Short mmCIF file of C-alpha atoms in Angstrom, two decimals:
data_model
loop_
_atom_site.label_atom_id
_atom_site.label_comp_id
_atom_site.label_asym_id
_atom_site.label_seq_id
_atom_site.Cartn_x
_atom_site.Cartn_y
_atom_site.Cartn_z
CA UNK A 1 25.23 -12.90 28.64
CA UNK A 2 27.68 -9.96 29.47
CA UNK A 3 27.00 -9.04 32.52
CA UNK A 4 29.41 -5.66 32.35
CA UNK A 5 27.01 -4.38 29.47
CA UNK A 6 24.52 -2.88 31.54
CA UNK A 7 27.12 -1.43 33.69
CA UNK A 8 28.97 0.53 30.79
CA UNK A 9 25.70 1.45 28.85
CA UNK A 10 24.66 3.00 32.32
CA UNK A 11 27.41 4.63 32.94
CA UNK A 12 28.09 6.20 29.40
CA UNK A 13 24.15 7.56 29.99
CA UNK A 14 24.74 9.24 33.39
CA UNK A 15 27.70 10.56 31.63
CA UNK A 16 25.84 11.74 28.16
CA UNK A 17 22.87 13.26 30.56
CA UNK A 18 24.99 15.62 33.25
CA UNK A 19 27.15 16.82 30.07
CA UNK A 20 23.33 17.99 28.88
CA UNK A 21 23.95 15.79 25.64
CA UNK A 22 21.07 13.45 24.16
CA UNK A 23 21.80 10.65 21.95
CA UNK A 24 20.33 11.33 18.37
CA UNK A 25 17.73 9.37 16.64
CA UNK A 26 19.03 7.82 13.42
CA UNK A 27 17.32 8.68 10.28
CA UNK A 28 17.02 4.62 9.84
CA UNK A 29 15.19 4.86 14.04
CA UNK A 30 12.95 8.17 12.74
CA UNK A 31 12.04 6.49 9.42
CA UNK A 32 11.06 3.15 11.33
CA UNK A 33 9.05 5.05 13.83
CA UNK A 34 6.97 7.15 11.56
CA UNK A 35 5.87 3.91 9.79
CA UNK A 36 5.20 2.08 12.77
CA UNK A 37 3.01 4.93 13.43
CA UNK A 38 0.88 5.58 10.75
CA UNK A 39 0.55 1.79 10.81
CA UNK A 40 -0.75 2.00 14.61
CA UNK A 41 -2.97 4.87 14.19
CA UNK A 42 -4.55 2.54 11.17
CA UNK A 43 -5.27 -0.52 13.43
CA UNK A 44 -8.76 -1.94 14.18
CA UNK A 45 -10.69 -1.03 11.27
CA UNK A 46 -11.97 -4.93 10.69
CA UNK A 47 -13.17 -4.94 7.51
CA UNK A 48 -14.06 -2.82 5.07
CA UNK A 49 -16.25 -3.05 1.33
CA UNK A 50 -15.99 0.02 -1.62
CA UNK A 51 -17.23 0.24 -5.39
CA UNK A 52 -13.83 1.55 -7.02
CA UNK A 53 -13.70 2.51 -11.01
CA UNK A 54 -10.44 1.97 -12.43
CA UNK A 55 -9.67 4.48 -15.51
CA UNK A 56 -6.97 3.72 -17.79
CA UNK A 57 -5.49 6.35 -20.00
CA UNK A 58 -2.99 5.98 -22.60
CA UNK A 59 0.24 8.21 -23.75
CA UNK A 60 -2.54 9.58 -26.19
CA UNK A 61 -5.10 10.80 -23.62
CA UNK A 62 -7.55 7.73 -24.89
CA UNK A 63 -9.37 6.39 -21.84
CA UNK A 64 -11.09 2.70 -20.91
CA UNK A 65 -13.37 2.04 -17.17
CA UNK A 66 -13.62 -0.57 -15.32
CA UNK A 67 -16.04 -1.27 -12.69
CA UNK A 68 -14.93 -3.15 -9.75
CA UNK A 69 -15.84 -4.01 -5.76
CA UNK A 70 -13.59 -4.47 -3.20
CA UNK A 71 -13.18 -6.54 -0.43
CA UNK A 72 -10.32 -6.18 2.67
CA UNK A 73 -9.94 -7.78 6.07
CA UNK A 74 -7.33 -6.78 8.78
CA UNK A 75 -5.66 -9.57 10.02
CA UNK A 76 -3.91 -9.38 13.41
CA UNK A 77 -0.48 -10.29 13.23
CA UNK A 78 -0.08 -10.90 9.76
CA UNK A 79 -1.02 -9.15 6.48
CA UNK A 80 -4.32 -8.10 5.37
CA UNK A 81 -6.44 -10.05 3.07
CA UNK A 82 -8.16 -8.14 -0.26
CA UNK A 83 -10.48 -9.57 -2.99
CA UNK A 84 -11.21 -7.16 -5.98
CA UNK A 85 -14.01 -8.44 -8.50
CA UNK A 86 -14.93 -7.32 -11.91
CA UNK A 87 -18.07 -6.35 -13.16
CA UNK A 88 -17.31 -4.32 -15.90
CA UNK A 89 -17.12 -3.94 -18.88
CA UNK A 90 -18.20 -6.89 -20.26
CA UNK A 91 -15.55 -8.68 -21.43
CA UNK A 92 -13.62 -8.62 -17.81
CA UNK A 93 -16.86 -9.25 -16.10
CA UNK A 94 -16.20 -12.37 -12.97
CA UNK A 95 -12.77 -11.48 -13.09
CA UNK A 96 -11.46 -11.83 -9.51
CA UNK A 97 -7.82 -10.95 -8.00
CA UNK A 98 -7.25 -12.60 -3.91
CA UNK A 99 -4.36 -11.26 -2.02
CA UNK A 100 -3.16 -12.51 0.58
CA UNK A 101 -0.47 -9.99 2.34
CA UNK A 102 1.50 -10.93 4.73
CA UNK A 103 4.52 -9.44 7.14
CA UNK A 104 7.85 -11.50 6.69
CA UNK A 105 7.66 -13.53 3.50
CA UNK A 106 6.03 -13.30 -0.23
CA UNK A 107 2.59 -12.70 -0.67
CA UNK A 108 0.09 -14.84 -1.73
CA UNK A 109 -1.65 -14.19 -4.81
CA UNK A 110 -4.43 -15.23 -6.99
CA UNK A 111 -6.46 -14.29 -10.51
CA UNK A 112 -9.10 -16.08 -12.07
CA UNK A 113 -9.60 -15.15 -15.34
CA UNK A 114 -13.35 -16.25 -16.42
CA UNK A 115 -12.11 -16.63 -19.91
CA UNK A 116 -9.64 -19.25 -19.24
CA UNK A 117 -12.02 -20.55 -16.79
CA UNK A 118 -9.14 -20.99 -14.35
CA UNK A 119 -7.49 -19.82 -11.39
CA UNK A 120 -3.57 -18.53 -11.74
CA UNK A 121 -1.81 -17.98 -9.65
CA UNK A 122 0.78 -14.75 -9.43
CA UNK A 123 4.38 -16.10 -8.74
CA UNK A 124 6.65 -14.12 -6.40
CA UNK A 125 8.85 -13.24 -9.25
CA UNK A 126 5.75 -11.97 -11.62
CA UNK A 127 4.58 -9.41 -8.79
CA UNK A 128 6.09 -6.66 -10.50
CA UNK A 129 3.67 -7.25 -13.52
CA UNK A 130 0.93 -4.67 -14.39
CA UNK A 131 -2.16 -5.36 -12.69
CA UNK A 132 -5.15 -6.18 -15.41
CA UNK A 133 -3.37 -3.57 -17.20
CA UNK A 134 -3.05 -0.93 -15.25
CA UNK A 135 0.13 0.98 -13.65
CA UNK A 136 -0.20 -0.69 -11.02
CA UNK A 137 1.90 -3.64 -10.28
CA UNK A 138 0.60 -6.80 -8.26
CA UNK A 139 3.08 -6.43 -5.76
CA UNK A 140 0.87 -2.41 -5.19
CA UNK A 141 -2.67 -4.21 -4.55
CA UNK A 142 -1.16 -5.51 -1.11
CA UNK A 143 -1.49 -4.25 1.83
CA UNK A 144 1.57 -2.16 2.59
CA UNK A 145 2.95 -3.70 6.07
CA UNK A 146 5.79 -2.06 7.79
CA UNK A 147 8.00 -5.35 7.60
CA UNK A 148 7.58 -5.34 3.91
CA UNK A 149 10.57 -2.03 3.76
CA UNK A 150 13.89 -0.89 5.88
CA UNK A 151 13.28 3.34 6.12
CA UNK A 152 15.12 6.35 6.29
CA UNK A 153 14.06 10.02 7.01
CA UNK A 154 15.38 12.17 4.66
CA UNK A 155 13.29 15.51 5.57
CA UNK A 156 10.30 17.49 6.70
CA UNK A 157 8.69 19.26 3.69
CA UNK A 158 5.47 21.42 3.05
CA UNK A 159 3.31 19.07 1.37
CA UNK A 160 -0.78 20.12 -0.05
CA UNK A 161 -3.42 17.64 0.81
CA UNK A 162 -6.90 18.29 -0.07
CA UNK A 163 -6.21 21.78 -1.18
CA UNK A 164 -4.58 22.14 2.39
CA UNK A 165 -0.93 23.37 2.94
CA UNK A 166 0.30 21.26 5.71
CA UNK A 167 4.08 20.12 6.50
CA UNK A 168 4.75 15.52 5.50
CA UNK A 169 7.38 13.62 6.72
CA UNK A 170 9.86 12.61 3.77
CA UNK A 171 10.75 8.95 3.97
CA UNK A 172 13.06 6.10 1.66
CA UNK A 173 12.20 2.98 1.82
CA UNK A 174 13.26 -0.09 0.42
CA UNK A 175 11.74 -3.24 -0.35
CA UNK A 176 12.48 -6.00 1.85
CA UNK A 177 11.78 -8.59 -1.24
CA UNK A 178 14.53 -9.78 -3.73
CA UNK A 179 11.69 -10.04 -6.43
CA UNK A 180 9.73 -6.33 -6.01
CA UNK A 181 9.92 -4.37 -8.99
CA UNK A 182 11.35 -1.37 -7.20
CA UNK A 183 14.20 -0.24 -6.19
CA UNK A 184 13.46 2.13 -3.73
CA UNK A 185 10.53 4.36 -2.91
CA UNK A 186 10.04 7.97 -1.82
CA UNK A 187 6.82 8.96 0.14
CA UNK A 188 5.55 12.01 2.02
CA UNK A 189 3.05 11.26 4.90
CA UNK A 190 1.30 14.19 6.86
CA UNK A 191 2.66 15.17 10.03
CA UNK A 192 -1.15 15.71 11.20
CA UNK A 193 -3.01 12.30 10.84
CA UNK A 194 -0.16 10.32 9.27
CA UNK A 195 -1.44 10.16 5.58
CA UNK A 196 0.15 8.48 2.31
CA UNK A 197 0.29 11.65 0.26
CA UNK A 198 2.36 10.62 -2.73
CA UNK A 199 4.90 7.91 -3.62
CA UNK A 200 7.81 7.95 -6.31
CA UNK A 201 8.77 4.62 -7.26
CA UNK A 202 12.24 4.22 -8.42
CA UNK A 203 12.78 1.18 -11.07
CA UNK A 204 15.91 -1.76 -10.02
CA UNK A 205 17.88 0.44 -12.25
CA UNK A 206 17.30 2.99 -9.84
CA UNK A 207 15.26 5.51 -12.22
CA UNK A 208 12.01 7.37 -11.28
CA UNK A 209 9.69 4.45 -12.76
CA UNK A 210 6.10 5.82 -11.21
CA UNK A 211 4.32 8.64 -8.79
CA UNK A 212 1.18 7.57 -6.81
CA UNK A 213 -0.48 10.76 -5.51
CA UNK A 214 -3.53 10.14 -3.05
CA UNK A 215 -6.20 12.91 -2.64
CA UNK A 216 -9.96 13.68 -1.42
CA UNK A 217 -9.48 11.92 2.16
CA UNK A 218 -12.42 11.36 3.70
CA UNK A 219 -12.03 9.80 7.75
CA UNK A 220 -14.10 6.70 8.41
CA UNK A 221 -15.43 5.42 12.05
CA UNK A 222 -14.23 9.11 13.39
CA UNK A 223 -10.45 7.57 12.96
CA UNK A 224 -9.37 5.65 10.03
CA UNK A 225 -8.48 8.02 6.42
CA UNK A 226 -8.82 6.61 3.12
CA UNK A 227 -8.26 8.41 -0.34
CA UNK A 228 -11.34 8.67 -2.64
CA UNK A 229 -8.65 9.22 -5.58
CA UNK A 230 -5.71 7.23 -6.15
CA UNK A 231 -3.85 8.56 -9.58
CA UNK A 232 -0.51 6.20 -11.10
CA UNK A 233 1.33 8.27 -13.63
CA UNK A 234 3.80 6.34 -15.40
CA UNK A 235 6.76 8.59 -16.50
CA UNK A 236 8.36 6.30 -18.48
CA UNK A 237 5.05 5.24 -20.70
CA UNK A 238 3.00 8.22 -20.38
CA UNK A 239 0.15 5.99 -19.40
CA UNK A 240 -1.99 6.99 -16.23
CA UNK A 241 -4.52 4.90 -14.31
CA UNK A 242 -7.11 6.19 -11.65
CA UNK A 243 -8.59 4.51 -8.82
CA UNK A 244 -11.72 6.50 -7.25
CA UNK A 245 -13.57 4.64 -4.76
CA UNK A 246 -17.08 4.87 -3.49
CA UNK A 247 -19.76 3.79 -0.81
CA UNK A 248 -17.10 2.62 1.38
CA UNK A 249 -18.80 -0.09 4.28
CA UNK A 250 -16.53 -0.70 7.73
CA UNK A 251 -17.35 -3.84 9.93
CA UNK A 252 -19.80 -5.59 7.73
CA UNK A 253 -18.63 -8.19 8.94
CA UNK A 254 -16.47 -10.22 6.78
CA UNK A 255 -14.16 -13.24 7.57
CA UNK A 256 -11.26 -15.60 6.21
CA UNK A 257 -14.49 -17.74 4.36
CA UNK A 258 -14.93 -15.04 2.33
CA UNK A 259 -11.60 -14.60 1.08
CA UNK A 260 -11.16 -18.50 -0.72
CA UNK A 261 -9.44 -19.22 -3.64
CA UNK A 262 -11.71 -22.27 -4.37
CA UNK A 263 -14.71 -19.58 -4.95
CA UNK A 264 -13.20 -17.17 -7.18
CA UNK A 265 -14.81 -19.13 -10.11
CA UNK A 266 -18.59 -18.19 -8.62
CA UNK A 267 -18.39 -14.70 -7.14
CA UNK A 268 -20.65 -12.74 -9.07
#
């Protein structure tokens, strides 16, 4: 250890403080700290259930549903864990996806597919794959953990949520993992509760690939938001797909038994 370090570092701050200059916050620190905040102010929720319909729509406006339930749990210290099951329309029906998410290396990810009658599972280089068909990707159905990203401020912008004019933080960030279908993503997060607002997702060729726009927030346990609507628009397709979720159930309690892969074959 250096013990002259301290030394220096105090003296260049006794000299930085009686010349009445501060040292600026990198966009890189400011970036890092607004996600480590919205992250904090999301902490302790448990669990949580929700009915979500999935609605796909194609470059020609045609439209399919899906029916689905969902299932989270917040795991301290690591990444959450999510299991989404299928119950219509009939020929997806028992179709169940497991995630587990976690903080400093790949995810872990399962689908069983009741027509196959087998469980796959989603290899680290596949999570940029459409999700049952949707615009979203695998690697979008986990849980979104700051570790996952490096950040950068870029700006504070007006930003409408709800219907509400209200001024978001403007943050880049960029995927920690070799294998993530993105590039780079833009996102504006209220300066007021620290909301996902809307996402651009740049492609590895660095061209705007996707926007995720999140609306009709409704605050759960007097503390914790989630968006009723989740919209994908692809740019490059055309094709759109719609998450609105329902009757959403904190603490019911839930635990790691009811997120196994060896029962994806029986949830019903």
């Amino acid at each position: 250890m250096n013990a002259a370090k301290p030394t220096f570092t105090l003296v260049i701050s006794i000299m930085l403080l009686s010349s009445g200059t501060t040292l600026a916050q990198s966009p890189e620190q400011k970036g890092l700290e607004i996600a480590k905040e919205a992250n904090a102010r999301d902490n302790g929720w448990g669990d949580h259930s929700a009915n979500m319909t999935m609605l796909l729509i194609n470059k020609q406006g045609d439209t399919s549903e899906r029916q689905i339930r969902t299932r989270t749990l917040e795991v301290q210290g690591d990444g959450d864990k999510s299991l989404t099951i299928f119950d219509e329309p009939k020929d997806v029906r028992g179709t169940a996806f497991l995630t587990f998410s976690h903080t400093n290396e790949a995810d872990d990810q399962w689908l069983y597919l009741p027509a196959l009658k087998r469980v796959k599972r989603i290899s680290s280089r596949n999570k940029s794959g459409p999700f049952m068909g949707s615009e979203f990707a695998y690697e979008d159905m986990s849980s979104q953990e700051v570790e996952k990203y490096t950040y950068k401020y870029l700006a504070d912008e007006p930003c409408q949520v709800d219907g509400k004019q209200l001024t978001c933080f403007k943050l880049e960030r960029y995927p920690v993992d070799e294998f993530s279908g993105y590039s780079r993503q833009i996102g504006w997060i209220d300066q007021q509760e620290y909301r996902p607002i809307r996402i651009d997702f740049y492609d590895r060729k660095n061209a705007l690939l996707k926007t995720l726009t999140l609306s009709n927030y409704q605050q759960y346990l007097k503390q914790y938001w989630r968006a009723s609507n989740m919209t994908m628009e692809n740019h490059q397709t055309g094709k759109k797909s719609v998450l609105t979720f329902s009757n959403y159930q904190f603490k019911t309690g839930l635990d790691d038994a009811d997120f196994n892969k060896s029962k994806l074959s029986r949830l019903r």
